[in-house]
Amino acid sequence: MAVTRRDPRVRLLVAGAAVLLVGLSTGWYLLRDRPQACQGRTLQVGVVAAPDITPALAAVAARFNVQPHEIGGRCAQIEVEARDPATVVRSLARGDPVGADAWVPDSSMWLDRARAAGARTVGFGSPLAASPVVIAAPRAVAAELRDDGTAASWRLLKKAPLHASVRVLDPARNAAGAAVALAARATIGPVTARRDPDPARLYASFAGLEDLRRPLVAASEQSVVAYNDAHRPNPASVIVPEEGTLLLDHPFVTVSTDPLRAQAADAFRWALQAQQARDTFQWYGFRTADGRIDARDATRLGLRQTLPKILPNPTPSQVAAAMRA
């Protein structure tokens, strides 16, 4: 597989090769001048995250862990684990941290839900990476819609043309599903669609047109990137509703009550806001926290560089209603 020059993983490998070459010729100099290794006992810091952003977080954590980060005389090591945000909310509401010192859900909606459920350790997070909710279709179906003059609109979910079948994620378990429901309700009114509780199965209908219906999916822009990465011969196209949409902001929030672990989690949060981390998020199909994406990444990923029209943030009561619907 060809790799673009912007791949942050390639930059890391090139940097490592450069160090090795210099070390062969001037090893005594490197040993003398390289940063001192952390000498304390390992401090394992657990970060639970929504499955969509876990691979990007793990890539940043791998770089973080090879650097010396001494916190209170101990060596901080970050472990990232995918965890369903709804499950995390229930655990934190019970006062059970389930090994989590920090949490990165797919949307700040979950932070509001957690606080409403009684999770006292959940504050206001720092957005890391954004992804608007959009409509996805197989490339051939998207071309049919364009040729037919069908508008890019949330109305595709309400009255889908071309005998389409529509799938969305369950709003009770996934913020993308709730965001789709909220964006549609704010622009065209309530919609109904088949809900799929498993994000891994959301695009299953794209593999074939079994019942002659054209499949449409309403989900995050980044989920389309992830699908296309695994299905290069048959990619999906992004349809951006012209009425406007909502952003999933993937906030980072420290939930540990242990001062040492909280300090280590905060060090990782700062690393996640560095330019190299932002490059990594964009490599995986996310936009920056304010919705920007590099032109070359947009072209590589098949995305529109300009951010879609963003609707006003829903109120906590509107979010709660959408997640219960």
GROMACS .gro file of C-alpha atoms in nm:
model
  325
    1MET     CA    1   0.000   0.000   0.000
    2ALA     CA    2   0.140   0.340  -0.097
    3VAL     CA    3   0.176   0.579   0.193
    4THR     CA    4   0.160   0.956   0.163
    5ARG     CA    5   0.432   1.178   0.298
    6ARG     CA    6   0.194   1.309   0.561
    7ASP     CA    7   0.156   0.975   0.739
    8PRO     CA    8   0.265   1.049   1.100
    9ARG     CA    9   0.360   0.686   1.144
   10VAL     CA   10   0.609   0.716   0.859
   11ARG     CA   11   0.759   1.030   1.012
   12LEU     CA   12   0.809   0.837   1.337
   13LEU     CA   13   0.983   0.552   1.155
   14VAL     CA   14   1.205   0.791   0.960
   15ALA     CA   15   1.301   0.969   1.281
   16GLY     CA   16   1.388   0.638   1.443
   17ALA     CA   17   1.601   0.538   1.143
   18ALA     CA   18   1.787   0.868   1.159
   19VAL     CA   19   1.871   0.814   1.524
   20LEU     CA   20   1.998   0.466   1.445
   21LEU     CA   21   2.226   0.590   1.165
   22VAL     CA   22   2.371   0.865   1.375
   23GLY     CA   23   2.418   0.621   1.659
   24LEU     CA   24   2.627   0.390   1.442
   25SER     CA   25   2.879   0.662   1.369
   26THR     CA   26   2.872   0.864   1.692
   27GLY     CA   27   2.717   0.636   1.948
   28TRP     CA   28   2.907   0.786   2.243
   29TYR     CA   29   2.757   1.128   2.167
   30LEU     CA   30   2.399   0.997   2.156
   31LEU     CA   31   2.437   0.807   2.479
   32ARG     CA   32   2.570   1.117   2.647
   33ASP     CA   33   2.314   1.367   2.511
   34ARG     CA   34   1.986   1.179   2.470
   35PRO     CA   35   1.713   1.242   2.732
   36GLN     CA   36   1.756   1.048   3.052
   37ALA     CA   37   1.525   0.750   3.088
   38CYS     CA   38   1.264   0.763   3.360
   39GLN     CA   39   1.401   0.575   3.663
   40GLY     CA   40   1.092   0.533   3.883
   41ARG     CA   41   0.835   0.257   3.907
   42THR     CA   42   0.579   0.242   3.627
   43LEU     CA   43   0.258   0.437   3.678
   44GLN     CA   44  -0.006   0.279   3.454
   45VAL     CA   45  -0.269   0.533   3.349
   46GLY     CA   46  -0.587   0.402   3.190
   47VAL     CA   47  -0.768   0.596   2.919
   48VAL     CA   48  -1.101   0.459   2.802
   49ALA     CA   49  -1.225   0.596   2.472
   50ALA     CA   50  -1.501   0.566   2.217
   51PRO     CA   51  -1.411   0.295   1.964
   52ASP     CA   52  -1.390   0.536   1.669
   53ILE     CA   53  -1.104   0.743   1.815
   54THR     CA   54  -0.923   0.462   2.000
   55PRO     CA   55  -0.679   0.375   1.716
   56ALA     CA   56  -0.567   0.739   1.684
   57LEU     CA   57  -0.529   0.774   2.062
   58ALA     CA   58  -0.331   0.451   2.079
   59ALA     CA   59  -0.092   0.582   1.812
   60VAL     CA   60  -0.029   0.900   2.013
   61ALA     CA   61   0.005   0.699   2.336
   62ALA     CA   62   0.271   0.478   2.175
   63ARG     CA   63   0.483   0.786   2.109
   64PHE     CA   64   0.409   0.926   2.455
   65ASN     CA   65   0.521   0.604   2.621
   66VAL     CA   66   0.866   0.601   2.461
   67GLN     CA   67   0.936   0.947   2.602
   68PRO     CA   68   1.037   0.993   2.968
   69HIS     CA   69   0.736   1.127   3.162
   70GLU     CA   70   0.820   1.125   3.531
   71ILE     CA   71   0.522   1.204   3.754
   72GLY     CA   72   0.591   1.215   4.127
   73GLY     CA   73   0.899   1.000   4.086
   74ARG     CA   74   0.718   0.738   3.876
   75CYS     CA   75   0.720   0.670   3.502
   76ALA     CA   76   0.382   0.737   3.341
   77GLN     CA   77   0.265   0.485   3.083
   78ILE     CA   78  -0.066   0.532   2.898
   79GLU     CA   79  -0.294   0.239   2.819
   80VAL     CA   80  -0.583   0.310   2.581
   81GLU     CA   81  -0.889   0.085   2.575
   82ALA     CA   82  -1.201   0.107   2.361
   83ARG     CA   83  -1.515   0.132   2.570
   84ASP     CA   84  -1.877   0.200   2.477
   85PRO     CA   85  -1.958   0.551   2.614
   86ALA     CA   86  -2.298   0.442   2.746
   87THR     CA   87  -2.128   0.170   2.952
   88VAL     CA   88  -1.878   0.423   3.089
   89VAL     CA   89  -2.161   0.658   3.192
   90ARG     CA   90  -2.330   0.383   3.393
   91SER     CA   91  -2.003   0.283   3.560
   92LEU     CA   92  -1.904   0.638   3.655
   93ALA     CA   93  -2.255   0.709   3.785
   94ARG     CA   94  -2.213   0.412   4.021
   95GLY     CA   95  -1.879   0.551   4.138
   96ASP     CA   96  -1.692   0.268   3.967
   97PRO     CA   97  -1.402   0.404   3.756
   98VAL     CA   98  -1.351   0.063   3.587
   99GLY     CA   99  -0.979   0.127   3.548
  100ALA     CA  100  -1.031   0.466   3.387
  101ASP     CA  101  -0.819   0.764   3.483
  102ALA     CA  102  -0.934   0.961   3.179
  103TRP     CA  103  -1.222   0.929   2.936
  104VAL     CA  104  -1.263   1.028   2.571
  105PRO     CA  105  -1.624   0.973   2.456
  106ASP     CA  106  -1.728   1.058   2.102
  107SER     CA  107  -1.924   1.364   2.212
  108SER     CA  108  -1.965   1.608   2.500
  109MET     CA  109  -2.326   1.488   2.508
  110TRP     CA  110  -2.202   1.196   2.717
  111LEU     CA  111  -2.038   1.427   2.971
  112ASP     CA  112  -2.374   1.597   3.026
  113ARG     CA  113  -2.543   1.258   3.056
  114ALA     CA  114  -2.282   1.136   3.304
  115ARG     CA  115  -2.318   1.441   3.528
  116ALA     CA  116  -2.697   1.414   3.511
  117ALA     CA  117  -2.666   1.050   3.620
  118GLY     CA  118  -2.459   1.150   3.925
  119ALA     CA  119  -2.099   1.103   3.804
  120ARG     CA  120  -1.924   1.353   4.031
  121THR     CA  121  -1.577   1.309   3.881
  122VAL     CA  122  -1.683   1.417   3.531
  123GLY     CA  123  -1.607   1.780   3.455
  124PHE     CA  124  -1.597   1.972   3.129
  125GLY     CA  125  -1.368   1.814   2.873
  126SER     CA  126  -1.115   1.949   2.624
  127PRO     CA  127  -1.229   1.874   2.265
  128LEU     CA  128  -0.962   1.680   2.076
  129ALA     CA  129  -1.097   1.603   1.730
  130ALA     CA  130  -1.419   1.679   1.548
  131SER     CA  131  -1.630   1.486   1.302
  132PRO     CA  132  -1.961   1.609   1.158
  133VAL     CA  133  -2.251   1.369   1.120
  134VAL     CA  134  -2.336   1.313   0.754
  135ILE     CA  135  -2.512   1.071   0.521
  136ALA     CA  136  -2.308   0.802   0.348
  137ALA     CA  137  -2.393   0.605   0.036
  138PRO     CA  138  -2.209   0.365  -0.194
  139ARG     CA  139  -2.041   0.565  -0.467
  140ALA     CA  140  -2.280   0.435  -0.734
  141VAL     CA  141  -2.586   0.530  -0.527
  142ALA     CA  142  -2.444   0.877  -0.457
  143ALA     CA  143  -2.393   0.923  -0.831
  144GLU     CA  144  -2.755   0.817  -0.896
  145LEU     CA  145  -2.879   1.075  -0.648
  146ARG     CA  146  -2.674   1.349  -0.812
  147ASP     CA  147  -2.787   1.250  -1.162
  148ASP     CA  148  -3.147   1.247  -1.045
  149GLY     CA  149  -3.109   1.601  -0.908
  150THR     CA  150  -3.185   1.488  -0.553
  151ALA     CA  151  -3.078   1.748  -0.297
  152ALA     CA  152  -2.821   1.663  -0.031
  153SER     CA  153  -3.060   1.685   0.261
  154TRP     CA  154  -3.170   1.517   0.579
  155ARG     CA  155  -3.491   1.455   0.385
  156LEU     CA  156  -3.314   1.154   0.238
  157LEU     CA  157  -3.382   0.991   0.575
  158LYS     CA  158  -3.745   1.098   0.587
  159LYS     CA  159  -3.848   1.008   0.236
  160ALA     CA  160  -3.560   0.821   0.083
  161PRO     CA  161  -3.567   0.811  -0.300
  162LEU     CA  162  -3.466   0.528  -0.529
  163HIS     CA  163  -3.615   0.267  -0.295
  164ALA     CA  164  -3.343   0.329  -0.037
  165SER     CA  165  -3.302   0.165   0.302
  166VAL     CA  166  -3.169   0.386   0.580
  167ARG     CA  167  -2.965   0.285   0.885
  168VAL     CA  168  -2.853   0.490   1.184
  169LEU     CA  169  -2.679   0.401   1.507
  170ASP     CA  170  -2.886   0.354   1.820
  171PRO     CA  171  -2.912   0.702   1.982
  172ALA     CA  172  -2.920   0.544   2.328
  173ARG     CA  173  -2.572   0.395   2.280
  174ASN     CA  174  -2.398   0.616   2.026
  175ALA     CA  175  -2.373   0.995   2.010
  176ALA     CA  176  -2.364   0.984   1.630
  177GLY     CA  177  -2.712   0.833   1.631
  178ALA     CA  178  -2.834   1.098   1.873
  179ALA     CA  179  -2.669   1.375   1.668
  180VAL     CA  180  -2.840   1.253   1.351
  181ALA     CA  181  -3.177   1.254   1.526
  182LEU     CA  182  -3.113   1.602   1.669
  183ALA     CA  183  -2.990   1.751   1.340
  184ALA     CA  184  -3.285   1.608   1.148
  185ARG     CA  185  -3.536   1.723   1.410
  186ALA     CA  186  -3.388   2.077   1.404
  187THR     CA  187  -3.413   2.105   1.025
  188ILE     CA  188  -3.687   1.887   0.879
  189GLY     CA  189  -3.863   1.731   1.177
  190PRO     CA  190  -3.852   1.383   1.331
  191VAL     CA  191  -3.737   1.094   1.114
  192THR     CA  192  -3.754   0.720   1.151
  193ALA     CA  193  -3.485   0.479   1.035
  194ARG     CA  194  -3.360   0.133   1.115
  195ARG     CA  195  -3.136   0.151   1.420
  196ASP     CA  196  -2.830  -0.069   1.446
  197PRO     CA  197  -2.676  -0.110   1.793
  198ASP     CA  198  -2.344  -0.234   1.658
  199PRO     CA  199  -2.124   0.026   1.481
  200ALA     CA  200  -1.925  -0.258   1.323
  201ARG     CA  201  -2.237  -0.369   1.133
  202LEU     CA  202  -2.362  -0.027   1.032
  203TYR     CA  203  -2.219  -0.046   0.680
  204ALA     CA  204  -2.292  -0.416   0.626
  205SER     CA  205  -2.562  -0.337   0.368
  206PHE     CA  206  -2.302  -0.165   0.148
  207ALA     CA  207  -2.148  -0.502   0.062
  208GLY     CA  208  -2.436  -0.595  -0.170
  209LEU     CA  209  -2.783  -0.488  -0.276
  210GLU     CA  210  -2.959  -0.799  -0.155
  211ASP     CA  211  -3.316  -0.678  -0.183
  212LEU     CA  212  -3.260  -0.425  -0.465
  213ARG     CA  213  -3.278  -0.133  -0.221
  214ARG     CA  214  -3.012   0.137  -0.217
  215PRO     CA  215  -2.847   0.155   0.125
  216LEU     CA  216  -2.792   0.486   0.305
  217VAL     CA  217  -2.619   0.532   0.640
  218ALA     CA  218  -2.634   0.836   0.869
  219ALA     CA  219  -2.320   0.848   1.084
  220SER     CA  220  -2.001   1.044   1.142
  221GLU     CA  221  -1.779   1.161   0.859
  222GLN     CA  222  -1.489   0.974   1.018
  223SER     CA  223  -1.682   0.647   1.011
  224VAL     CA  224  -1.699   0.679   0.631
  225VAL     CA  225  -1.320   0.721   0.623
  226ALA     CA  226  -1.278   0.409   0.838
  227TYR     CA  227  -1.514   0.212   0.612
  228ASN     CA  228  -1.332   0.322   0.298
  229ASP     CA  229  -0.995   0.233   0.447
  230ALA     CA  230  -1.113  -0.127   0.477
  231HIS     CA  231  -1.313  -0.134   0.150
  232ARG     CA  232  -1.096   0.045  -0.103
  233PRO     CA  233  -1.244  -0.127  -0.413
  234ASN     CA  234  -1.599  -0.019  -0.319
  235PRO     CA  235  -1.576   0.312  -0.132
  236ALA     CA  236  -1.864   0.509   0.013
  237SER     CA  237  -1.931   0.875  -0.065
  238VAL     CA  238  -2.012   1.146   0.188
  239ILE     CA  239  -2.335   1.340   0.142
  240VAL     CA  240  -2.334   1.660   0.348
  241PRO     CA  241  -2.689   1.777   0.434
  242GLU     CA  242  -2.728   2.134   0.311
  243GLU     CA  243  -2.951   2.232   0.606
  244GLY     CA  244  -2.661   2.192   0.849
  245THR     CA  245  -2.531   1.930   1.087
  246LEU     CA  246  -2.376   1.870   1.429
  247LEU     CA  247  -2.018   1.794   1.531
  248LEU     CA  248  -1.892   1.510   1.746
  249ASP     CA  249  -1.611   1.674   1.945
  250HIS     CA  250  -1.440   1.382   2.128
  251PRO     CA  251  -1.360   1.558   2.458
  252PHE     CA  252  -1.082   1.446   2.691
  253VAL     CA  253  -1.179   1.453   3.059
  254THR     CA  254  -0.981   1.335   3.361
  255VAL     CA  255  -1.195   1.123   3.595
  256SER     CA  256  -0.936   0.992   3.842
  257THR     CA  257  -0.948   1.116   4.200
  258ASP     CA  258  -0.585   1.013   4.257
  259PRO     CA  259  -0.367   1.328   4.229
  260LEU     CA  260  -0.073   1.142   4.073
  261ARG     CA  261  -0.282   0.967   3.809
  262ALA     CA  262  -0.472   1.287   3.737
  263GLN     CA  263  -0.142   1.467   3.681
  264ALA     CA  264  -0.024   1.195   3.443
  265ALA     CA  265  -0.355   1.205   3.254
  266ASP     CA  266  -0.317   1.581   3.223
  267ALA     CA  267   0.032   1.534   3.074
  268PHE     CA  268  -0.117   1.302   2.813
  269ARG     CA  269  -0.391   1.557   2.740
  270TRP     CA  270  -0.125   1.816   2.659
  271ALA     CA  271   0.047   1.567   2.428
  272LEU     CA  272  -0.285   1.514   2.248
  273GLN     CA  273  -0.304   1.884   2.170
  274ALA     CA  274   0.040   1.900   2.005
  275GLN     CA  275   0.076   1.936   1.628
  276GLN     CA  276   0.198   1.578   1.582
  277ALA     CA  277  -0.112   1.447   1.758
  278ARG     CA  278  -0.336   1.668   1.542
  279ASP     CA  279  -0.166   1.526   1.233
  280THR     CA  280  -0.238   1.176   1.363
  281PHE     CA  281  -0.606   1.252   1.417
  282GLN     CA  282  -0.635   1.387   1.063
  283TRP     CA  283  -0.460   1.078   0.927
  284TYR     CA  284  -0.741   0.872   1.082
  285GLY     CA  285  -1.011   1.094   0.927
  286PHE     CA  286  -1.085   1.342   1.206
  287ARG     CA  287  -1.087   1.719   1.178
  288THR     CA  288  -0.926   1.951   1.430
  289ALA     CA  289  -1.134   2.051   1.730
  290ASP     CA  290  -1.256   2.361   1.542
  291GLY     CA  291  -1.344   2.162   1.228
  292ARG     CA  292  -1.043   2.222   1.005
  293ILE     CA  293  -0.866   1.963   0.792
  294ASP     CA  294  -0.554   1.993   0.581
  295ALA     CA  295  -0.622   2.016   0.206
  296ARG     CA  296  -0.402   1.716   0.127
  297ASP     CA  297  -0.571   1.504   0.394
  298ALA     CA  298  -0.914   1.608   0.266
  299THR     CA  299  -0.819   1.503  -0.088
  300ARG     CA  300  -0.665   1.174   0.029
  301LEU     CA  301  -0.971   1.089   0.236
  302GLY     CA  302  -1.231   1.202  -0.017
  303LEU     CA  303  -1.371   1.471   0.213
  304ARG     CA  304  -1.474   1.828   0.156
  305GLN     CA  305  -1.215   2.058   0.310
  306THR     CA  306  -1.462   2.328   0.412
  307LEU     CA  307  -1.657   2.257   0.727
  308PRO     CA  308  -2.031   2.203   0.671
  309LYS     CA  309  -2.280   2.445   0.817
  310ILE     CA  310  -2.296   2.370   1.190
  311LEU     CA  311  -2.626   2.389   1.377
  312PRO     CA  312  -2.653   2.534   1.729
  313ASN     CA  313  -2.560   2.291   2.005
  314PRO     CA  314  -2.863   2.109   2.146
  315THR     CA  315  -2.958   2.160   2.509
  316PRO     CA  316  -2.901   1.880   2.762
  317SER     CA  317  -3.276   1.819   2.774
  318GLN     CA  318  -3.288   1.784   2.394
  319VAL     CA  319  -2.998   1.540   2.405
  320ALA     CA  320  -3.167   1.337   2.677
  321ALA     CA  321  -3.487   1.321   2.474
  322ALA     CA  322  -3.300   1.212   2.159
  323MET     CA  323  -3.115   0.938   2.347
  324ARG     CA  324  -3.440   0.809   2.496
  325ALA     CA  325  -3.635   0.820   2.169
   0.00000   0.00000   0.00000
